PDB file of C-alpha atoms in Angstrom:
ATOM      1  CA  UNK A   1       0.000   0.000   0.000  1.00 39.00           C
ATOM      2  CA  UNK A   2       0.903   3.275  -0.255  1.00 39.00           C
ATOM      3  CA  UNK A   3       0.676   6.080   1.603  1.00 35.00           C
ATOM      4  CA  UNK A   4       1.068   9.763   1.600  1.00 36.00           C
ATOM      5  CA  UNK A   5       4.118   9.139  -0.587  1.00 36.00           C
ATOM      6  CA  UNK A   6       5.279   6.530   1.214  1.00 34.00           C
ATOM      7  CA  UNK A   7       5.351   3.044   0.458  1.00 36.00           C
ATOM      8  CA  UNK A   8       4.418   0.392   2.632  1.00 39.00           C
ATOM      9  CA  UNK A   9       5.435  -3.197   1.096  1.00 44.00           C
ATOM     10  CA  UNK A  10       3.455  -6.582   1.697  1.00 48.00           C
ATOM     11  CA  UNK A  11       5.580  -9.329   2.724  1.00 51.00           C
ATOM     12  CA  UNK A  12       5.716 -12.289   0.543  1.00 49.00           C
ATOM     13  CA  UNK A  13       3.030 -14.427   2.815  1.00 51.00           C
ATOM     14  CA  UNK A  14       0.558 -11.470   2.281  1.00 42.00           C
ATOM     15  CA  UNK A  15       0.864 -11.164  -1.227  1.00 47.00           C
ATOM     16  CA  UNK A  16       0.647 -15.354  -1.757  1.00 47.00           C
ATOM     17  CA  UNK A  17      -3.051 -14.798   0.533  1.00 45.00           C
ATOM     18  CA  UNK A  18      -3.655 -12.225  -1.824  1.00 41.00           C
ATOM     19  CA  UNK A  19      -2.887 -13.762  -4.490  1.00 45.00           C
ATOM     20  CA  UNK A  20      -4.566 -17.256  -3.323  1.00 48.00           C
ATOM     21  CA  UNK A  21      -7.920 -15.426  -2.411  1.00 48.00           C
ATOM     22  CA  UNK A  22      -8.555 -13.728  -5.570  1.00 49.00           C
ATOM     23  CA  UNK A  23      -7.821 -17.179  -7.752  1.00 56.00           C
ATOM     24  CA  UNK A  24     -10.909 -18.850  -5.273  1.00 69.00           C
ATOM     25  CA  UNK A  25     -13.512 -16.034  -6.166  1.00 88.00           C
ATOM     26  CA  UNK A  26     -16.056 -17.932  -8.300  1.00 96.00           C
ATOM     27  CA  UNK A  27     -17.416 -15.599 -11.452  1.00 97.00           C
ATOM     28  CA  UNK A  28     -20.841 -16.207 -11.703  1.00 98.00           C
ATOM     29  CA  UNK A  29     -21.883 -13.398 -14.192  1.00 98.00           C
ATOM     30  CA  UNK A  30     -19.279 -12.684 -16.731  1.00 96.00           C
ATOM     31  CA  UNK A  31     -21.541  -9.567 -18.016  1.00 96.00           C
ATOM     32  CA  UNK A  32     -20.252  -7.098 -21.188  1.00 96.00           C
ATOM     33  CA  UNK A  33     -19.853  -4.490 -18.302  1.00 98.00           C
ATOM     34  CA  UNK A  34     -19.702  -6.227 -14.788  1.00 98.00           C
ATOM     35  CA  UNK A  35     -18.090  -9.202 -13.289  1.00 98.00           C
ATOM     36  CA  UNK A  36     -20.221 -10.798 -10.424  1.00 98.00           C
ATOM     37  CA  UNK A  37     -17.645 -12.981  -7.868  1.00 98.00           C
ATOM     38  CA  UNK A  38     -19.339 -15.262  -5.123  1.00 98.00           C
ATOM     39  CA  UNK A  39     -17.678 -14.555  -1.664  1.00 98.00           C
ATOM     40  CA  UNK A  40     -20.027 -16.759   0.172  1.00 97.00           C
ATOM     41  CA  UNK A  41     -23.352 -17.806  -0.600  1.00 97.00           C
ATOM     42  CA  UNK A  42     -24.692 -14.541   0.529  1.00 98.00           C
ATOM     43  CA  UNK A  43     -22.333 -12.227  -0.579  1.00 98.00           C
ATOM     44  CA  UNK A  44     -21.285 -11.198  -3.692  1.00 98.00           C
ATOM     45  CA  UNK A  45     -18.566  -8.552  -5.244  1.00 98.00           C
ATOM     46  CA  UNK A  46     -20.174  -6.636  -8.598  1.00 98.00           C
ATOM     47  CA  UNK A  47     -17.275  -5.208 -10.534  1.00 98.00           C
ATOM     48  CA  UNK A  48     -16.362  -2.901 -13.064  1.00 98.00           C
ATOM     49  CA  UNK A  49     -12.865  -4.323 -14.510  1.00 98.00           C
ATOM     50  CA  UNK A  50     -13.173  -2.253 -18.095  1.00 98.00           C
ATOM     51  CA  UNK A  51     -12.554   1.101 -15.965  1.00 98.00           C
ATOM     52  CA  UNK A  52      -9.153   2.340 -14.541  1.00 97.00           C
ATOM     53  CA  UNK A  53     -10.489   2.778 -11.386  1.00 96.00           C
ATOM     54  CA  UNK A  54     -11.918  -1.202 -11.371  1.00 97.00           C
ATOM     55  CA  UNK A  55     -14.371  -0.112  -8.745  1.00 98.00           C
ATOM     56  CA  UNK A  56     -16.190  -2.446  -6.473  1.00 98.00           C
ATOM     57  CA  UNK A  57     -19.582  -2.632  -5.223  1.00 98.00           C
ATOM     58  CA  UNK A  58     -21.036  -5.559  -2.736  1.00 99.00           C
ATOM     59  CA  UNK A  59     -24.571  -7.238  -2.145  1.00 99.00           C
ATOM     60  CA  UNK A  60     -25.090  -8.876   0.877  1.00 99.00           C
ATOM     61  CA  UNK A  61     -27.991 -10.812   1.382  1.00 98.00           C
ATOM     62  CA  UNK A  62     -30.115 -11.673   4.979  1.00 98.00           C
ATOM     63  CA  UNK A  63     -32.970 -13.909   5.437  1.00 98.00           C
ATOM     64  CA  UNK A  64     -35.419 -10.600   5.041  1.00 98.00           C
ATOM     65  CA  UNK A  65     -33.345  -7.823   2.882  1.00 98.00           C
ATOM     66  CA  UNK A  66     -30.334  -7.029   1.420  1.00 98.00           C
ATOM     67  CA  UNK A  67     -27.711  -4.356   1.324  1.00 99.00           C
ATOM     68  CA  UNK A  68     -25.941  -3.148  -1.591  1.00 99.00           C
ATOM     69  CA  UNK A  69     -22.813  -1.058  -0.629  1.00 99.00           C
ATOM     70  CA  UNK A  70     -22.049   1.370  -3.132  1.00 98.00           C
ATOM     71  CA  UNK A  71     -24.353   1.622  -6.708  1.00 98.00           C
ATOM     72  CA  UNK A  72     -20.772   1.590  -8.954  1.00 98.00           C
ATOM     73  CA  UNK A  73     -19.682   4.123 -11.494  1.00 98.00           C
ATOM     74  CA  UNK A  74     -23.129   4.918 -13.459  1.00 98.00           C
ATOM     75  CA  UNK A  75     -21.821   3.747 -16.963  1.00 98.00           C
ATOM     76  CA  UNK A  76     -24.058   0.573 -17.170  1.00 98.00           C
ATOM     77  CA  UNK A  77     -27.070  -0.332 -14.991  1.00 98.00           C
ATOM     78  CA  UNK A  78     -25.780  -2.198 -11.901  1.00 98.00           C
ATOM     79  CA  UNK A  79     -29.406  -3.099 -11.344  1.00 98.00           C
ATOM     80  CA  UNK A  80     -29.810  -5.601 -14.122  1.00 97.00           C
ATOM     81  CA  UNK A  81     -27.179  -7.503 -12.205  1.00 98.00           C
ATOM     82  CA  UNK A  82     -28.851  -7.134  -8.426  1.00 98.00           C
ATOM     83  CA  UNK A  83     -32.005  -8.462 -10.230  1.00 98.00           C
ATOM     84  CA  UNK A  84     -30.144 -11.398 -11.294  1.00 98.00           C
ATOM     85  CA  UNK A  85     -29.354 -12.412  -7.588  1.00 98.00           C
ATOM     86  CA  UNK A  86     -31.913 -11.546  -5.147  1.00 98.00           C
ATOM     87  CA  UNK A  87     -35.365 -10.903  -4.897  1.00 98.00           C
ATOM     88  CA  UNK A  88     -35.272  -9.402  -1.449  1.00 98.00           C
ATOM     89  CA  UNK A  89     -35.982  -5.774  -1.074  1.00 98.00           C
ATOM     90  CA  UNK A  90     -32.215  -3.951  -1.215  1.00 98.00           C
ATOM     91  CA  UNK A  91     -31.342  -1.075   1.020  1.00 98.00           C
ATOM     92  CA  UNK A  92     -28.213   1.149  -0.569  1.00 99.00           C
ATOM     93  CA  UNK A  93     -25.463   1.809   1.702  1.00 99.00           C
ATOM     94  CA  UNK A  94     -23.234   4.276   0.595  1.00 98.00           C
ATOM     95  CA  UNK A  95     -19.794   4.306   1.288  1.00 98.00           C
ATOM     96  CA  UNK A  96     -18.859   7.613   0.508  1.00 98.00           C
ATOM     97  CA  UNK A  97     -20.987  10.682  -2.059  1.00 97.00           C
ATOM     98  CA  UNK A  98     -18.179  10.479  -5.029  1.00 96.00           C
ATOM     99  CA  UNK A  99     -19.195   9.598  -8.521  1.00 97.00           C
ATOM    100  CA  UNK A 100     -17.723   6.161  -8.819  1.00 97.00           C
ATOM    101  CA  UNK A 101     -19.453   5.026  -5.735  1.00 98.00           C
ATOM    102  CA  UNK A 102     -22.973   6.562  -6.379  1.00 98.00           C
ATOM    103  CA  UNK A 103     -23.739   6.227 -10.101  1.00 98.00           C
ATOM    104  CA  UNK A 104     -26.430   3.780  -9.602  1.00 98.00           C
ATOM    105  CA  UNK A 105     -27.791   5.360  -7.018  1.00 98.00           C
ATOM    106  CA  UNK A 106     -31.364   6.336  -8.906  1.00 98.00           C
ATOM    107  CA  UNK A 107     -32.331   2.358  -9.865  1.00 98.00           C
ATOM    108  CA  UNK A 108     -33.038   2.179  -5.879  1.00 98.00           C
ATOM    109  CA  UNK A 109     -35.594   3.119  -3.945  1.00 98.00           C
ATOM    110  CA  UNK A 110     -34.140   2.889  -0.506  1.00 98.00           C
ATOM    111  CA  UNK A 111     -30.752   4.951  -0.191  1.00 98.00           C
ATOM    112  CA  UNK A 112     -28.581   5.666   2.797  1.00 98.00           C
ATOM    113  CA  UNK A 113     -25.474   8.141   3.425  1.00 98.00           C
ATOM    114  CA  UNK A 114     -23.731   9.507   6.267  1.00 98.00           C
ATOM    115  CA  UNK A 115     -25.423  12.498   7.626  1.00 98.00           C
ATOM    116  CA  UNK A 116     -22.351  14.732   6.702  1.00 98.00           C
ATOM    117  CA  UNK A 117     -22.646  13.894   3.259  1.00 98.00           C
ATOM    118  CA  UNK A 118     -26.373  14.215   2.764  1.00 98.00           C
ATOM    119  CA  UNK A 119     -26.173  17.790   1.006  1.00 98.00           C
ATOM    120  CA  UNK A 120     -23.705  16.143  -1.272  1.00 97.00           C
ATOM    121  CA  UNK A 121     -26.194  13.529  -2.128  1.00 98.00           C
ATOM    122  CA  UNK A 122     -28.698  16.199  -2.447  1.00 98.00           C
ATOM    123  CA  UNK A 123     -27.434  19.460  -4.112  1.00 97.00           C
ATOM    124  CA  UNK A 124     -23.963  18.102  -5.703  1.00 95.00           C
ATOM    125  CA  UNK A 125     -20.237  16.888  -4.896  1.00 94.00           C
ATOM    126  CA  UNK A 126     -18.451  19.094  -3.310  1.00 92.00           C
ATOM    127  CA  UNK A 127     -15.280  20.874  -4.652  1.00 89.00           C
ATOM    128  CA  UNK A 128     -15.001  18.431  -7.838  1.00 89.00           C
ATOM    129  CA  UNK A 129     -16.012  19.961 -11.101  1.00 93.00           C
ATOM    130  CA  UNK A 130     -18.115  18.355 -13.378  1.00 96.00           C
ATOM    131  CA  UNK A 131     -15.864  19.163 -15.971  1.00 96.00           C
ATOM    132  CA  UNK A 132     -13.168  16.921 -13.909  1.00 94.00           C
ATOM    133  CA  UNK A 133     -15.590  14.154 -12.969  1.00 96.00           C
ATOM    134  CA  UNK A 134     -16.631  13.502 -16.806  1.00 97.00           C
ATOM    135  CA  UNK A 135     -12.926  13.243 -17.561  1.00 96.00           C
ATOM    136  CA  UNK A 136     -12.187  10.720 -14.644  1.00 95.00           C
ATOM    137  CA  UNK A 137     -15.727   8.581 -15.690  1.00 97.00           C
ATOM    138  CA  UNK A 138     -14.502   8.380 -19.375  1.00 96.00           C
ATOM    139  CA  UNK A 139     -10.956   7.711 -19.471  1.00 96.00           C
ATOM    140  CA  UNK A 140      -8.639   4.306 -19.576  1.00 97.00           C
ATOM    141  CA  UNK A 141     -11.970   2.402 -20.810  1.00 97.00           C
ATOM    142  CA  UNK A 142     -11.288  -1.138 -22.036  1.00 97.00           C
ATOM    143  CA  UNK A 143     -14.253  -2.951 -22.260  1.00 97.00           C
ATOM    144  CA  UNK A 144     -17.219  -1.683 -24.943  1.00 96.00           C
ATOM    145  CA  UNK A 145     -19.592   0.726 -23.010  1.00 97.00           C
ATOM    146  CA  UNK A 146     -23.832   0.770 -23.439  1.00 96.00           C
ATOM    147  CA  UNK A 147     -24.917   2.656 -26.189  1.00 96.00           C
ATOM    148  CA  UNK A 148     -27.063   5.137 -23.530  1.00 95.00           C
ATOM    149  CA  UNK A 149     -23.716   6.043 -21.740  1.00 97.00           C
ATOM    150  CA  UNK A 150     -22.217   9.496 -22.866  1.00 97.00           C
ATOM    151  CA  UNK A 151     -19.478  10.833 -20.965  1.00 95.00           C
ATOM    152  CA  UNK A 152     -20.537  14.365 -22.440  1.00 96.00           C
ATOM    153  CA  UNK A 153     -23.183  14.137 -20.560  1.00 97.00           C
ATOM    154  CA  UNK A 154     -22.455  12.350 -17.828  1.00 97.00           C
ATOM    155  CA  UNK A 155     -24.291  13.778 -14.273  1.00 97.00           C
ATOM    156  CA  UNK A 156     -23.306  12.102 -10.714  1.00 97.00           C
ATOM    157  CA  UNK A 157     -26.519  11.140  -9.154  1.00 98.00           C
ATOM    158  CA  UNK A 158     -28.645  13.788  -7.391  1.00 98.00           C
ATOM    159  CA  UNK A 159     -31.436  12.945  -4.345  1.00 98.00           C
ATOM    160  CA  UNK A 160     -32.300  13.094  -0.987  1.00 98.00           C
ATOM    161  CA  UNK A 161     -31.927  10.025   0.774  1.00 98.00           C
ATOM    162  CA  UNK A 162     -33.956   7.227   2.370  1.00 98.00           C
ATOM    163  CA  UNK A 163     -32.329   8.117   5.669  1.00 98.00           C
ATOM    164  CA  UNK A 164     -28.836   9.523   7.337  1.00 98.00           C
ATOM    165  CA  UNK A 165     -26.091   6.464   9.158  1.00 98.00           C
ATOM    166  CA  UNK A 166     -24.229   7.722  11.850  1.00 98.00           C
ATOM    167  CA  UNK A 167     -20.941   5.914  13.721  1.00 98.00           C
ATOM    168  CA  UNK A 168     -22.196   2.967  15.579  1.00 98.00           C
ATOM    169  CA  UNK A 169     -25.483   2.525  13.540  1.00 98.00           C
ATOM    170  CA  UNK A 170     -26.356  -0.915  13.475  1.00 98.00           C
ATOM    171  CA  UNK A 171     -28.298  -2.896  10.138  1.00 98.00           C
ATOM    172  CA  UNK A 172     -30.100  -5.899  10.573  1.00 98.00           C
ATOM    173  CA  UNK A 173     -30.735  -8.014   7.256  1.00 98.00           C
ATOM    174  CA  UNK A 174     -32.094 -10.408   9.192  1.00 98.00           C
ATOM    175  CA  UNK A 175     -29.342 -13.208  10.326  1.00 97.00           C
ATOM    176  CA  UNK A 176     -26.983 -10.519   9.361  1.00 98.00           C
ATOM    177  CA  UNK A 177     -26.100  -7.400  11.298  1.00 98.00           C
ATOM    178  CA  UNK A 178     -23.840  -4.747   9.812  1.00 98.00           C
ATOM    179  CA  UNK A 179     -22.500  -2.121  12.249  1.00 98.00           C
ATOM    180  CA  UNK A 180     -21.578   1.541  10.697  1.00 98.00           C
ATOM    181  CA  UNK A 181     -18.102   3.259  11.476  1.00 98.00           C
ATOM    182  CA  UNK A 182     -17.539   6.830  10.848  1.00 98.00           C
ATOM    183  CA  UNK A 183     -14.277   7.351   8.834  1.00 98.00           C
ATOM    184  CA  UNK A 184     -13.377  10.279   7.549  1.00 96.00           C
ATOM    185  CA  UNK A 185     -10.157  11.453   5.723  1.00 94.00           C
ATOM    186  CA  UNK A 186     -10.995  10.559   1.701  1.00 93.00           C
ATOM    187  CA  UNK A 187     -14.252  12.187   2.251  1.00 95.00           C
ATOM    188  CA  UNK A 188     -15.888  13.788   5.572  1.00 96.00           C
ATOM    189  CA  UNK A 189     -19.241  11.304   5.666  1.00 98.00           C
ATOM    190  CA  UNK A 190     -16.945   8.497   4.330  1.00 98.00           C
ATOM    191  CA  UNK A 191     -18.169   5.353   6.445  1.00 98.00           C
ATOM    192  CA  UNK A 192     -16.997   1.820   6.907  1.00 98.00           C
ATOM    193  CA  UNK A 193     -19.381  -1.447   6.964  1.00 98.00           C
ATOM    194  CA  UNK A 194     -18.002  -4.138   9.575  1.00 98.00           C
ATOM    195  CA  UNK A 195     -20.112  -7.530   8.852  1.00 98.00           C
ATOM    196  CA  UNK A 196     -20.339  -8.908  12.047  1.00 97.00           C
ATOM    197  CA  UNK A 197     -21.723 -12.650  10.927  1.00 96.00           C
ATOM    198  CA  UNK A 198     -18.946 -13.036   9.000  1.00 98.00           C
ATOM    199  CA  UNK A 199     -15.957 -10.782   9.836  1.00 98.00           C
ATOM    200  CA  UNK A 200     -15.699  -8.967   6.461  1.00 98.00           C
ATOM    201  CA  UNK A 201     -14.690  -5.441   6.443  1.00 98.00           C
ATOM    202  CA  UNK A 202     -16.206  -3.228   3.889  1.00 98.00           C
ATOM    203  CA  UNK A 203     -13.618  -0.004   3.594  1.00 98.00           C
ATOM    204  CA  UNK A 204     -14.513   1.748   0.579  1.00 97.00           C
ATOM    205  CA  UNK A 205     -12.147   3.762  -0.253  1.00 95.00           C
ATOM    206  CA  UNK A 206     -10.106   4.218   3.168  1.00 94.00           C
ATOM    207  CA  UNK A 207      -8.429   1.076   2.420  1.00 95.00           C
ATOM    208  CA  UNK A 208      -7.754  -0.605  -1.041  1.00 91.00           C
ATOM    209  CA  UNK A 209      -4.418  -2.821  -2.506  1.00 89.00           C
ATOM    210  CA  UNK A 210      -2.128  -1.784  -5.792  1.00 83.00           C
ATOM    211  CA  UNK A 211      -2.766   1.561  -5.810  1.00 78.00           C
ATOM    212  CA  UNK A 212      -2.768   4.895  -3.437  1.00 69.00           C
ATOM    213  CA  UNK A 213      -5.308   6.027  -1.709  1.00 73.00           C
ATOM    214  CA  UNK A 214      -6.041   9.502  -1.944  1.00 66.00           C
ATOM    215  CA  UNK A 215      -6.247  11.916   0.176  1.00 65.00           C
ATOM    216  CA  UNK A 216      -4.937  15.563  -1.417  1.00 64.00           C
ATOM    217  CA  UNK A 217      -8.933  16.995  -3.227  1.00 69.00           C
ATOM    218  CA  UNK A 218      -9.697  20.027  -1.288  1.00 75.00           C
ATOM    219  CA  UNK A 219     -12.108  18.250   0.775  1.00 85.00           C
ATOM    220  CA  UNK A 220     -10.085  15.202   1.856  1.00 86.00           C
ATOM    221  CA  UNK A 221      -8.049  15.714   5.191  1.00 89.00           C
ATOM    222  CA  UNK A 222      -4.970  13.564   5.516  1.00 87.00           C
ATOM    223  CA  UNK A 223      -4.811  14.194   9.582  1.00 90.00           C
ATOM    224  CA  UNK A 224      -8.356  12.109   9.471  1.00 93.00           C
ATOM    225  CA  UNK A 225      -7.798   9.394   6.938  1.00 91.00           C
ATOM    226  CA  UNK A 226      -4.579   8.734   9.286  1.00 91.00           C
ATOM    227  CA  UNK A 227      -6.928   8.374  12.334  1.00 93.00           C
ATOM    228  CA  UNK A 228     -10.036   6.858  10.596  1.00 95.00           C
ATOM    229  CA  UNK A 229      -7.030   3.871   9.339  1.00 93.00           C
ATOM    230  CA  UNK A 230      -5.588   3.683  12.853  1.00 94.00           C
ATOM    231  CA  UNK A 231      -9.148   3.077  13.949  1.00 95.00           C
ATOM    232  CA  UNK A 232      -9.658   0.052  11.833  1.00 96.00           C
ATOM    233  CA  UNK A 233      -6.383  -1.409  12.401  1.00 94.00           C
ATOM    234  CA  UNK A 234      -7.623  -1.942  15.880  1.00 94.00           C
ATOM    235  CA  UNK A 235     -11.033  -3.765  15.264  1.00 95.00           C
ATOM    236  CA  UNK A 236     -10.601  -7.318  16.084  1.00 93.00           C
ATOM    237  CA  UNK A 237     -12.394 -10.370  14.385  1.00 96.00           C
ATOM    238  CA  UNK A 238     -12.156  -9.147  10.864  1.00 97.00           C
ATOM    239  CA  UNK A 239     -11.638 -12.762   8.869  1.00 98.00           C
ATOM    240  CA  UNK A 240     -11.258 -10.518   5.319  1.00 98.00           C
ATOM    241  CA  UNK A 241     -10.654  -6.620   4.149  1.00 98.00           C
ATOM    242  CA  UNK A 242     -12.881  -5.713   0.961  1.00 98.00           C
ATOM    243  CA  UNK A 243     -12.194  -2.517  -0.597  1.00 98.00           C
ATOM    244  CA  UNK A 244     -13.777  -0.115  -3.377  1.00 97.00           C
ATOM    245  CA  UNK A 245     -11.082  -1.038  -5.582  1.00 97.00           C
ATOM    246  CA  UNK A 246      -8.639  -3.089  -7.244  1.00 96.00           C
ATOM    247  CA  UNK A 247      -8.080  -6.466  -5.692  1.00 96.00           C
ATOM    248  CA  UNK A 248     -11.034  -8.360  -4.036  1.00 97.00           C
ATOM    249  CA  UNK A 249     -10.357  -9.338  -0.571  1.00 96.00           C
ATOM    250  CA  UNK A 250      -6.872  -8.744   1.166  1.00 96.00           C
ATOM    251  CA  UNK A 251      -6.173 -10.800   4.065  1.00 96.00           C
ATOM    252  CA  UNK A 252      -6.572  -8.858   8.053  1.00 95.00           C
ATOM    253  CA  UNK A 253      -3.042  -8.836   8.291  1.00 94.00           C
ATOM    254  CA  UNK A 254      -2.788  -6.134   6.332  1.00 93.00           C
ATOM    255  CA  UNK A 255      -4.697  -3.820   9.514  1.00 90.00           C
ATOM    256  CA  UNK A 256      -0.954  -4.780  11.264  1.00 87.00           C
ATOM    257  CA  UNK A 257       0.697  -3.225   7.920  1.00 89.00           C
ATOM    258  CA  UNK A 258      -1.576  -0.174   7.872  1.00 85.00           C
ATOM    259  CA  UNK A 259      -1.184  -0.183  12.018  1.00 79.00           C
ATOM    260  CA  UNK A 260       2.545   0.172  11.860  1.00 83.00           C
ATOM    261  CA  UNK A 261       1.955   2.619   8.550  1.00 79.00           C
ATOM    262  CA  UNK A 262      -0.203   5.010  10.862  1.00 73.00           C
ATOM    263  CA  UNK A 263       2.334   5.153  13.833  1.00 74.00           C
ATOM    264  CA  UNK A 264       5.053   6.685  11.372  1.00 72.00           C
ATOM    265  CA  UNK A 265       3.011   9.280   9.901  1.00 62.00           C
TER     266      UNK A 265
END
């Protein structure tokens, strides 16, 4: 990982656990646009590998509902794929108000966002032109795009949500509980999903593999990303780390990595 210029290397054990939990991810939609992986027989990773930023969403399914963290980039309709693999009535929780995470946002009915991101959600992101966003959204594509998107066009979702998470908000699917964390530092209302049933850690975009995570737009703060990482890096119980991007699944060792990371900052 790497951090405010500083890189933090993975041992050779990490990266084999890396390497050996990505191989055991079973596809099973191979879509023009996303790439569904099983993670258990309730959960389920719905990528978008044709964009630079190979962005992540999850569905996680209880006996009685199901939550979708993060809606995806907005270039193809993530929905056709939720439709594929529940029937249960899905409850969006969003990670953080950028585009990539929140371009699916209007095929839902029930949508939920940190309360100090709900005027981003409403009236627009924050200190990121659109003129910037439509160049991130349409560059480094490699797989063919839907006729209907045009990048020209292109508009991050706009609406008021469903209802506002705060830190220590608990979610019950029903067999499943979720529990929110407040962590800011990429965004302010950026929030973390722990999966208690399970042990999976939802991060978004405070903690992903290959690449850096940023922390230098004009509404990031670098002081709180540190804290919001040394945070996690002390939850115990976490059997698996899924971020917004890149790699699916990294192993909990890596919270020792970003634990030691965080002390030298």
């Amino acid at each position: 990982m790497e951090t405010k210029g500083r890189t933090v290397k993975n041992d050779s054990r990490m990266e084999d656990r890396i390497h050996m939990e990505n191989k055991r991810h079973n596809i099973v939609i191979d879509d023009a646009w996303f790439t569904v992986s099983e993670l258990d027989e309730a959960t389920y990773a719905i990528s978008e590998f044709g964009h630079w930023e190979k962005v992540h969403s999850y569905l996680l399914l209880g006996s009685e509902r199901a939550a979708l963290i993060d809606t995806g980039l907005g270039i193809d309709n993530i929905r056709r794929m939720t439709d594929q693999l529940t029937d249960l009535p899905i409850m969006v929780l969003t990670t953080h108000v950028h585009a990539d995470h929140i371009g699916n946002h209007g095929q839902y009915d029930e949508i939920y966002v940190h309360e100090a991101e709900e005027d981003w959600l409403v009236s627009g992101i924050k200190k990121l032109s659109i003129e910037q966003i439509r160049k991130d959204i349409s560059r480094d594509i490699t797989r063919p795009v839907p006729a209907s998107f045009n990048p020209v066009t292109y508009t991050p979702y706009q609406g008021r949500p469903t209802g506002l998470l705060r830190d220590g908000d608990e979610i019950e699917l029903g067999n499943r509980r979720l529990v929110i964390y407040h962590t800011p530092g990429h965004s302010p209302g950026h929030i973390a999903v722990l999966d208690t049933s399970r042990g999976y850690l939802f991060t978004g975009d405070l903690l992903y593999d290959e690449t850096p995570v940023y922390a230098f737009y004009p509404t990031t703060s670098p002081e709180d990303l540190v804290r919001s990482l040394e945070r996690i890096a002390a939850f115990e119980g976490v059997t698996q780390i899924y971020g917004g991007h890149n790699r699916i699944g990294l192993p909990p060792e890596l919270l020792e990595v970003v634990r030691e990371a965080a002390r030298e900052l």
